[in-house]
Amino acid sequence: MGLEQLAAIRELLIKQAPEKAAPKKESRPQGAEKARRPQGAGKGPRPQGGDKGQRAQGSDKGQRPQRAERRDTPVDPVVVAISRLQRHFPKAFPKNPAPKLPLKLGVLADLVQHAQALQLDEAQIKEAVKTWCDGRRYWTCMVEDAPRVDLNGEPNGAVTANEARHAKRMASRSASKNAARAKAEKKAEAPAATQAPAPAEQAPASSEAPAAAAPADASADTPT
């Protein structure tokens, strides 16, 4: 083999030397240092939901006390009947604070004709009208020559002088009864401690006190 051939082989070996060295580096497993460290050692599995996950679902709703059922309080049937009269005939039976109007004579018979629509019988209608016309709010409107109205609010008759005087007496009587009742209630509410105790040397005074007069029943107007 000549020198020229040897020189050519040598140059070829020199050129191939870096290419052969490269596979040695590739032979080292990539990520060897990362493989030594346990994957996920520093980062643990995060609990999903945090505190929300530890809290039992629906625990608050389950612990909430149920609302107490509303107790249906009994309603006076007369109040129910009057409310129906006001709903069907608002001009003849106005709601408070509007003043009442004198009703026509014979209005009871007119209302009985509407008993089916009112869902009331004759006795209930009669009691409702009686209660409506028995009170300070109705007596106040009963003045002489005041026009009476029918179920539609149209004039039908007028209040006579005798009817006006009767309504005035009834209003005065009701006011007197209310004043007597208020006075009796005030006396009953007076504390017994306001009386000075008797001295120890003296005989004890009689503890009996004059009984307060029972308050008279005042006919109050039906709230509407």
CSV table of C-alpha atoms in Angstrom, one decimal:
chain,number,residue,atom,x,y,z
A,1,MET,CA,0.0,0.0,0.0
A,2,GLY,CA,1.4,3.4,-1.0
A,3,LEU,CA,1.8,6.5,1.1
A,4,GLU,CA,-0.9,8.2,-0.7
A,5,GLN,CA,-3.4,5.5,0.1
A,6,LEU,CA,-2.4,5.6,3.8
A,7,ALA,CA,-2.8,9.4,3.9
A,8,ALA,CA,-6.3,9.1,2.3
A,9,ILE,CA,-7.3,6.4,4.9
A,10,ARG,CA,-6.0,8.6,7.7
A,11,GLU,CA,-8.0,11.6,6.5
A,12,LEU,CA,-11.1,9.5,6.2
A,13,LEU,CA,-10.6,8.2,9.8
A,14,ILE,CA,-10.2,11.7,11.1
A,15,LYS,CA,-13.4,12.8,9.4
A,16,GLN,CA,-15.3,9.9,10.8
A,17,ALA,CA,-14.0,10.2,14.3
A,18,PRO,CA,-16.5,13.0,15.5
A,19,GLU,CA,-19.4,11.1,13.9
A,20,LYS,CA,-18.4,8.0,15.9
A,21,ALA,CA,-18.0,9.9,19.2
A,22,ALA,CA,-21.5,11.4,18.9
A,23,PRO,CA,-23.3,8.0,19.4
A,24,LYS,CA,-21.4,7.7,22.7
A,25,LYS,CA,-23.2,10.8,24.0
A,26,GLU,CA,-26.5,9.6,22.7
A,27,SER,CA,-26.0,6.2,24.4
A,28,ARG,CA,-26.5,8.1,27.8
A,29,PRO,CA,-30.2,7.8,28.6
A,30,GLN,CA,-31.8,11.2,28.2
A,31,GLY,CA,-33.2,12.6,31.3
A,32,ALA,CA,-31.1,10.4,33.6
A,33,GLU,CA,-31.0,13.0,36.3
A,34,LYS,CA,-34.7,13.5,36.1
A,35,ALA,CA,-35.3,9.7,36.3
A,36,ARG,CA,-33.3,9.6,39.6
A,37,ARG,CA,-35.7,12.1,41.2
A,38,PRO,CA,-39.1,10.5,41.9
A,39,GLN,CA,-41.6,12.0,39.6
A,40,GLY,CA,-44.1,14.2,41.4
A,41,ALA,CA,-42.2,14.0,44.7
A,42,GLY,CA,-42.5,17.7,45.3
A,43,LYS,CA,-45.9,18.1,43.7
A,44,GLY,CA,-48.4,15.9,45.5
A,45,PRO,CA,-51.9,15.3,44.1
A,46,ARG,CA,-54.0,18.4,44.9
A,47,PRO,CA,-57.2,17.6,46.6
A,48,GLN,CA,-59.9,18.7,44.2
A,49,GLY,CA,-62.4,21.1,45.8
A,50,GLY,CA,-60.3,21.8,48.9
A,51,ASP,CA,-62.6,22.6,51.8
A,52,LYS,CA,-65.6,22.2,49.6
A,53,GLY,CA,-64.7,18.6,49.0
A,54,GLN,CA,-64.5,17.9,52.7
A,55,ARG,CA,-67.8,19.5,53.4
A,56,ALA,CA,-70.7,17.1,53.0
A,57,GLN,CA,-72.8,18.1,50.1
A,58,GLY,CA,-76.2,19.4,51.2
A,59,SER,CA,-75.2,19.3,54.9
A,60,ASP,CA,-76.3,22.8,55.5
A,61,LYS,CA,-79.6,22.3,53.7
A,62,GLY,CA,-80.2,19.1,55.7
A,63,GLN,CA,-79.5,20.9,59.0
A,64,ARG,CA,-81.8,23.8,58.3
A,65,PRO,CA,-85.0,23.5,60.3
A,66,GLN,CA,-88.0,23.4,58.2
A,67,ARG,CA,-90.3,26.4,58.5
A,68,ALA,CA,-93.1,26.0,60.9
A,69,GLU,CA,-96.4,25.5,59.2
A,70,ARG,CA,-98.6,28.5,59.3
A,71,ARG,CA,-101.5,28.0,61.6
A,72,ASP,CA,-104.7,29.1,60.0
A,73,THR,CA,-106.4,31.5,62.4
A,74,PRO,CA,-110.1,31.3,62.4
A,75,VAL,CA,-111.7,34.2,60.6
A,76,ASP,CA,-115.1,35.7,61.7
A,77,PRO,CA,-117.6,34.6,59.1
A,78,VAL,CA,-119.2,38.1,59.3
A,79,VAL,CA,-116.0,39.7,58.2
A,80,VAL,CA,-115.8,37.2,55.3
A,81,ALA,CA,-119.3,38.1,54.3
A,82,ILE,CA,-118.7,41.8,54.4
A,83,SER,CA,-115.5,41.5,52.4
A,84,ARG,CA,-117.6,39.8,49.7
A,85,LEU,CA,-120.1,42.6,49.7
A,86,GLN,CA,-117.3,45.1,49.3
A,87,ARG,CA,-115.8,43.1,46.4
A,88,HIS,CA,-119.1,42.8,44.5
A,89,PHE,CA,-120.6,46.2,45.4
A,90,PRO,CA,-117.7,48.6,46.2
A,91,LYS,CA,-119.8,51.7,45.7
A,92,ALA,CA,-122.4,50.7,48.3
A,93,PHE,CA,-119.9,49.1,50.7
A,94,PRO,CA,-116.8,51.2,50.5
A,95,LYS,CA,-113.6,50.2,52.3
A,96,ASN,CA,-112.1,52.0,55.2
A,97,PRO,CA,-111.0,54.9,55.4
A,98,ALA,CA,-113.7,56.0,52.9
A,99,PRO,CA,-116.9,57.1,54.6
A,100,LYS,CA,-119.9,54.8,54.6
A,101,LEU,CA,-123.0,55.8,52.8
A,102,PRO,CA,-126.7,55.4,53.9
A,103,LEU,CA,-128.1,52.3,52.2
A,104,LYS,CA,-131.5,52.3,50.5
A,105,LEU,CA,-134.4,50.8,52.4
A,106,GLY,CA,-134.9,47.3,51.2
A,107,VAL,CA,-131.2,46.7,50.3
A,108,LEU,CA,-131.3,43.4,52.1
A,109,ALA,CA,-133.9,42.0,49.6
A,110,ASP,CA,-131.7,43.2,46.7
A,111,LEU,CA,-128.6,41.4,48.1
A,112,VAL,CA,-130.5,38.2,48.6
A,113,GLN,CA,-131.1,38.1,44.8
A,114,HIS,CA,-127.3,38.0,44.4
A,115,ALA,CA,-126.8,35.3,47.1
A,116,GLN,CA,-125.4,32.8,44.6
A,117,ALA,CA,-122.8,35.2,43.2
A,118,LEU,CA,-121.9,36.2,46.8
A,119,GLN,CA,-121.8,32.5,47.9
A,120,LEU,CA,-123.8,33.5,51.0
A,121,ASP,CA,-127.2,32.5,52.2
A,122,GLU,CA,-129.9,34.8,53.4
A,123,ALA,CA,-128.9,34.5,57.1
A,124,GLN,CA,-125.3,35.4,56.4
A,125,ILE,CA,-126.3,38.4,54.2
A,126,LYS,CA,-128.7,39.6,56.9
A,127,GLU,CA,-126.0,39.4,59.6
A,128,ALA,CA,-123.4,41.1,57.4
A,129,VAL,CA,-125.8,44.1,56.7
A,130,LYS,CA,-126.7,44.3,60.3
A,131,THR,CA,-123.1,44.5,61.4
A,132,TRP,CA,-122.3,47.0,58.6
A,133,CYS,CA,-125.1,49.4,59.8
A,134,ASP,CA,-124.3,49.1,63.5
A,135,GLY,CA,-121.3,51.3,64.2
A,136,ARG,CA,-120.0,54.8,64.5
A,137,ARG,CA,-118.8,54.9,60.9
A,138,TYR,CA,-122.3,54.3,59.6
A,139,TRP,CA,-124.1,56.5,62.2
A,140,THR,CA,-121.9,59.4,61.2
A,141,CYS,CA,-123.2,59.3,57.6
A,142,MET,CA,-126.8,59.2,58.7
A,143,VAL,CA,-127.5,62.9,58.6
A,144,GLU,CA,-130.8,64.4,57.7
A,145,ASP,CA,-131.5,64.6,53.9
A,146,ALA,CA,-128.4,62.6,53.1
A,147,PRO,CA,-129.1,60.5,49.9
A,148,ARG,CA,-129.4,56.8,50.3
A,149,VAL,CA,-127.7,54.6,47.7
A,150,ASP,CA,-128.5,51.3,46.1
A,151,LEU,CA,-126.0,48.5,45.3
A,152,ASN,CA,-124.6,50.4,42.3
A,153,GLY,CA,-124.1,53.6,44.3
A,154,GLU,CA,-127.0,55.4,42.7
A,155,PRO,CA,-129.3,57.7,44.9
A,156,ASN,CA,-132.4,56.0,46.1
A,157,GLY,CA,-134.3,57.8,48.9
A,158,ALA,CA,-133.0,60.1,51.6
A,159,VAL,CA,-132.4,60.0,55.4
A,160,THR,CA,-135.3,61.4,57.3
A,161,ALA,CA,-135.0,63.7,60.4
A,162,ASN,CA,-136.2,60.9,62.7
A,163,GLU,CA,-133.6,58.4,61.3
A,164,ALA,CA,-130.9,61.1,61.7
A,165,ARG,CA,-131.9,61.7,65.4
A,166,HIS,CA,-131.9,57.9,66.0
A,167,ALA,CA,-128.4,57.6,64.5
A,168,LYS,CA,-127.2,60.5,66.6
A,169,ARG,CA,-128.5,58.9,69.8
A,170,MET,CA,-126.8,55.6,68.9
A,171,ALA,CA,-123.5,57.3,68.3
A,172,SER,CA,-123.7,59.2,71.6
A,173,ARG,CA,-124.6,56.0,73.5
A,174,SER,CA,-121.7,54.2,71.9
A,175,ALA,CA,-119.3,57.0,72.8
A,176,SER,CA,-120.5,56.9,76.5
A,177,LYS,CA,-120.0,53.1,76.6
A,178,ASN,CA,-116.5,53.4,75.2
A,179,ALA,CA,-115.6,56.1,77.7
A,180,ALA,CA,-116.8,54.0,80.6
A,181,ARG,CA,-114.9,51.0,79.4
A,182,ALA,CA,-111.7,53.0,79.0
A,183,LYS,CA,-112.1,54.4,82.5
A,184,ALA,CA,-112.7,51.0,84.0
A,185,GLU,CA,-109.7,49.5,82.2
A,186,LYS,CA,-107.5,52.4,83.4
A,187,LYS,CA,-108.6,51.8,87.0
A,188,ALA,CA,-107.9,48.1,86.7
A,189,GLU,CA,-104.4,48.7,85.4
A,190,ALA,CA,-103.5,51.0,88.3
A,191,PRO,CA,-100.8,49.1,90.3
A,192,ALA,CA,-101.7,48.2,93.9
A,193,ALA,CA,-98.1,49.1,95.0
A,194,THR,CA,-99.0,52.8,94.8
A,195,GLN,CA,-100.9,52.5,98.1
A,196,ALA,CA,-98.7,53.2,101.2
A,197,PRO,CA,-98.2,50.2,103.5
A,198,ALA,CA,-99.7,50.5,107.0
A,199,PRO,CA,-97.3,50.9,110.0
A,200,ALA,CA,-96.4,47.7,111.9
A,201,GLU,CA,-97.8,49.0,115.2
A,202,GLN,CA,-101.2,49.6,113.7
A,203,ALA,CA,-103.8,47.0,112.8
A,204,PRO,CA,-103.6,46.1,109.2
A,205,ALA,CA,-106.1,47.8,107.1
A,206,SER,CA,-108.7,45.8,105.2
A,207,SER,CA,-107.4,44.6,101.9
A,208,GLU,CA,-110.8,44.6,100.4
A,209,ALA,CA,-111.2,47.3,97.7
A,210,PRO,CA,-114.5,48.3,96.1
A,211,ALA,CA,-115.0,46.2,93.0
A,212,ALA,CA,-114.7,48.1,89.7
A,213,ALA,CA,-117.8,48.2,87.7
A,214,ALA,CA,-117.7,45.8,84.7
A,215,PRO,CA,-117.2,47.7,81.4
A,216,ALA,CA,-120.3,47.8,79.3
A,217,ASP,CA,-120.1,46.2,75.9
A,218,ALA,CA,-119.5,48.8,73.2
A,219,SER,CA,-120.6,48.1,69.7
A,220,ALA,CA,-117.6,48.7,67.6
A,221,ASP,CA,-117.7,49.1,63.9
A,222,THR,CA,-116.6,46.1,61.9
A,223,PRO,CA,-113.1,46.7,60.5
A,224,THR,CA,-113.1,46.7,56.7
